[in-house]
mmCIF file of C-alpha atoms in Angstrom:
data_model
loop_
_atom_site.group_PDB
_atom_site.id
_atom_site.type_symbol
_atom_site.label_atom_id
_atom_site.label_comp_id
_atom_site.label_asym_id
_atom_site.label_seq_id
_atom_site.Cartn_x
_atom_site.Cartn_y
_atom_site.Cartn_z
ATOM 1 C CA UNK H 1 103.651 76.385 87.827
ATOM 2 C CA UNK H 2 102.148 76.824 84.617
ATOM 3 C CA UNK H 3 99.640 74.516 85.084
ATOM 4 C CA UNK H 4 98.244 76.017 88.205
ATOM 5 C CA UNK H 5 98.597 79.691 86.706
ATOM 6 C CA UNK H 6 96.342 78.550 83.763
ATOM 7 C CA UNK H 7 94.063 76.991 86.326
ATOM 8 C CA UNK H 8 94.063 79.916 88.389
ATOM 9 C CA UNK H 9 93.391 82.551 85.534
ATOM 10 C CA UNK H 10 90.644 80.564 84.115
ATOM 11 C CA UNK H 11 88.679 81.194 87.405
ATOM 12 C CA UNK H 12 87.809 84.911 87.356
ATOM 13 C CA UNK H 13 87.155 84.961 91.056
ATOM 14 C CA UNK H 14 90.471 83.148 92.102
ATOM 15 C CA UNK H 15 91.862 84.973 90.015
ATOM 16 C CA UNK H 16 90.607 88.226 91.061
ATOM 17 C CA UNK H 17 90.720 87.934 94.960
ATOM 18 C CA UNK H 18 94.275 87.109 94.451
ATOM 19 C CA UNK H 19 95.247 89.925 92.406
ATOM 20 C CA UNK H 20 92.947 92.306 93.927
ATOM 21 C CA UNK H 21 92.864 91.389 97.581
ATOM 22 C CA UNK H 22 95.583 88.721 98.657
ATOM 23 C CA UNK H 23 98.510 90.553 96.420
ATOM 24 C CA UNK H 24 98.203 94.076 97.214
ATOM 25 C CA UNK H 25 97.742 92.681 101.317
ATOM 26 C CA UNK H 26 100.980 90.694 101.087
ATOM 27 C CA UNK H 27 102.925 92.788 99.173
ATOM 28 C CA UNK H 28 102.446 96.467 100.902
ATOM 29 C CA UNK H 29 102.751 94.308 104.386
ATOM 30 C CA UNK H 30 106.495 93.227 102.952
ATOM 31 C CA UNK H 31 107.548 96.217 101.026
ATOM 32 C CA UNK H 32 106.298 98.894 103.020
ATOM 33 C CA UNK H 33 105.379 97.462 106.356
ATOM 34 C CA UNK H 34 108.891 95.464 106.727
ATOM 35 C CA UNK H 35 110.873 97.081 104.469
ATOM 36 C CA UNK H 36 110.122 100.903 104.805
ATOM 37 C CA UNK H 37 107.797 101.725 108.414
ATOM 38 C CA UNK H 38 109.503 99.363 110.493
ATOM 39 C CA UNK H 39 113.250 100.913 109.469
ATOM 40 C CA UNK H 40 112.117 104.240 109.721
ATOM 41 C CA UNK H 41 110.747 103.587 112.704
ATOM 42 C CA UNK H 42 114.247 102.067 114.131
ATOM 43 C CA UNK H 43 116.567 104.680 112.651
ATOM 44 C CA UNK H 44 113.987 107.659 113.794
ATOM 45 C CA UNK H 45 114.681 106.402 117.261
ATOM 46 C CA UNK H 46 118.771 106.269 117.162
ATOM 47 C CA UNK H 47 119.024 108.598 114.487
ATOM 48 C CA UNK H 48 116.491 111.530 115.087
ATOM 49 C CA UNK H 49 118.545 113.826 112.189
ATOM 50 C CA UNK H 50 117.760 110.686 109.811
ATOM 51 C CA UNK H 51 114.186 110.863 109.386
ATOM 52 C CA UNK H 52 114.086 114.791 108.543
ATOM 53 C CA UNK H 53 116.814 114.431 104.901
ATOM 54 C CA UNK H 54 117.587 111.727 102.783
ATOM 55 C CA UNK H 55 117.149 108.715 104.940
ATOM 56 C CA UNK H 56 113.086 108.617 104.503
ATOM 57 C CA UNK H 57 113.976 108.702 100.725
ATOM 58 C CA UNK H 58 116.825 106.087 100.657
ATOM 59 C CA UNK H 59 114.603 103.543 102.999
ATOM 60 C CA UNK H 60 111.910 104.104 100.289
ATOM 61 C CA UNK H 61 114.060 103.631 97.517
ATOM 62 C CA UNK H 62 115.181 100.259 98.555
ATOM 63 C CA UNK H 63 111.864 98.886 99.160
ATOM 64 C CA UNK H 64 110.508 100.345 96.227
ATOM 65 C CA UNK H 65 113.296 98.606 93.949
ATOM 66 C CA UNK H 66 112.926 95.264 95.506
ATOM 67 C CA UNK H 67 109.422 96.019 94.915
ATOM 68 C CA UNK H 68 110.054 96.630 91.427
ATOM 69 C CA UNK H 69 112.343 93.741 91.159
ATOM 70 C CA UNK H 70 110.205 91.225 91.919
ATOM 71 C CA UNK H 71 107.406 92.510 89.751
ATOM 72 C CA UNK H 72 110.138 91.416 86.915
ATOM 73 C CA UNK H 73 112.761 93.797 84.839
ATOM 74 C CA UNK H 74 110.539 94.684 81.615
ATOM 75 C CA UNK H 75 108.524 96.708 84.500
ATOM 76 C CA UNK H 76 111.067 98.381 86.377
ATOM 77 C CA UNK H 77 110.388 101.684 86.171
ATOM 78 C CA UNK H 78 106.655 101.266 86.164
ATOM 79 C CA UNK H 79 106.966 99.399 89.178
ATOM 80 C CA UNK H 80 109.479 101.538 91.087
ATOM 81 C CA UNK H 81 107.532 104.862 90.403
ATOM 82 C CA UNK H 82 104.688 102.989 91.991
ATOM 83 C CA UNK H 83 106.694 102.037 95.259
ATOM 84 C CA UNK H 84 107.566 105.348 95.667
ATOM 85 C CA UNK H 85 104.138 107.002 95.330
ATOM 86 C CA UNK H 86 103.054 103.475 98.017
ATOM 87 C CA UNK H 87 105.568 104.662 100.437
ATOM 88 C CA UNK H 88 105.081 108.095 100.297
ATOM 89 C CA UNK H 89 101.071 107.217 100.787
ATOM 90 C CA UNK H 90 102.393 105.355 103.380
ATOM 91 C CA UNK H 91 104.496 107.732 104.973
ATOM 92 C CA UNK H 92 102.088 110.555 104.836
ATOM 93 C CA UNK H 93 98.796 108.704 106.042
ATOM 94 C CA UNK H 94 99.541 105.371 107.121
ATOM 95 C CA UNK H 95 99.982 101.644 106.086
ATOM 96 C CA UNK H 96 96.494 101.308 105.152
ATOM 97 C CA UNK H 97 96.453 103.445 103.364
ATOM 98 C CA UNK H 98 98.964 101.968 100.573
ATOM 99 C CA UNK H 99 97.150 98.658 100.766
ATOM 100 C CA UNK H 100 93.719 100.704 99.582
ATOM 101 C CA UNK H 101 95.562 102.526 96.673
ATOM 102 C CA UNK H 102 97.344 99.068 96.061
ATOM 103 C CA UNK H 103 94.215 97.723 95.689
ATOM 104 C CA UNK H 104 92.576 100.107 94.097
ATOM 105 C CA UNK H 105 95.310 100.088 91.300
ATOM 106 C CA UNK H 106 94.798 96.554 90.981
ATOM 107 C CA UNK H 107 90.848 96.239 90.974
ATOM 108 C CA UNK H 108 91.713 98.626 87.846
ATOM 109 C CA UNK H 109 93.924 96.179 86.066
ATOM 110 C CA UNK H 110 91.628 93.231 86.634
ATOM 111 C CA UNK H 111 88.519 94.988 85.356
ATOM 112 C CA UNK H 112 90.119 96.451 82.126
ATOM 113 C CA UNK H 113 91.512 92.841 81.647
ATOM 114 C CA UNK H 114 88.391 91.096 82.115
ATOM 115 C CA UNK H 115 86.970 93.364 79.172
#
């Protein structure tokens, strides 16, 4: 794993369509396509009083921490603040437009690294 992360990072472009594209794609399809639309979406349909109070907010909360989780433990917080702020994006305007501000986040990243 190490081998092929050093490989990867040494290639700017790899490197930067997979933290810039591929990542942001993959992970707002999981955590708030999977994990946070397609609940809502259930629950709104048995449960019409559930997406009006705090069942938007505990669906987000979940997918925001596994989020956040997987991102590892020294970023928690970071990384759960910024699930929270994808799903209400995503919640508010739609799906795409997490993935842009996911992106957009990370195009930010990978330039001020690459200085």
């Amino acid at each position: 794993n190490e081998f092929l992360l050093e490989k990867l990072t040494s290639n700017w472009l790899a490197y930067g369509t997979l933290i810039v594209l591929i990542s942001p794609v993959v992970e707002e399809y999981i955590n708030r396509y999977i994990l946070f639309l397609l609940p809502l979406k259930i629950l709104r349909k048995s449960i019409p009083y559930f997406q009006r109070n705090w069942g938007v907010f505990f669906i987000a909360m979940i997918s925001s921490l596994i989020f956040a989780v997987f991102h590892g433990e020294q970023f928690l917080w970071p990384y759960l603040a910024m699930g929270l702020i994808y799903c209400w994006v995503s919640y508010q305007s739609n799906f795409w437009g997490s993935i842009l501000l996911h992106i957009s986040n990370n195009l930010l990243f990978f330039v001020l690294n690459m200085i």
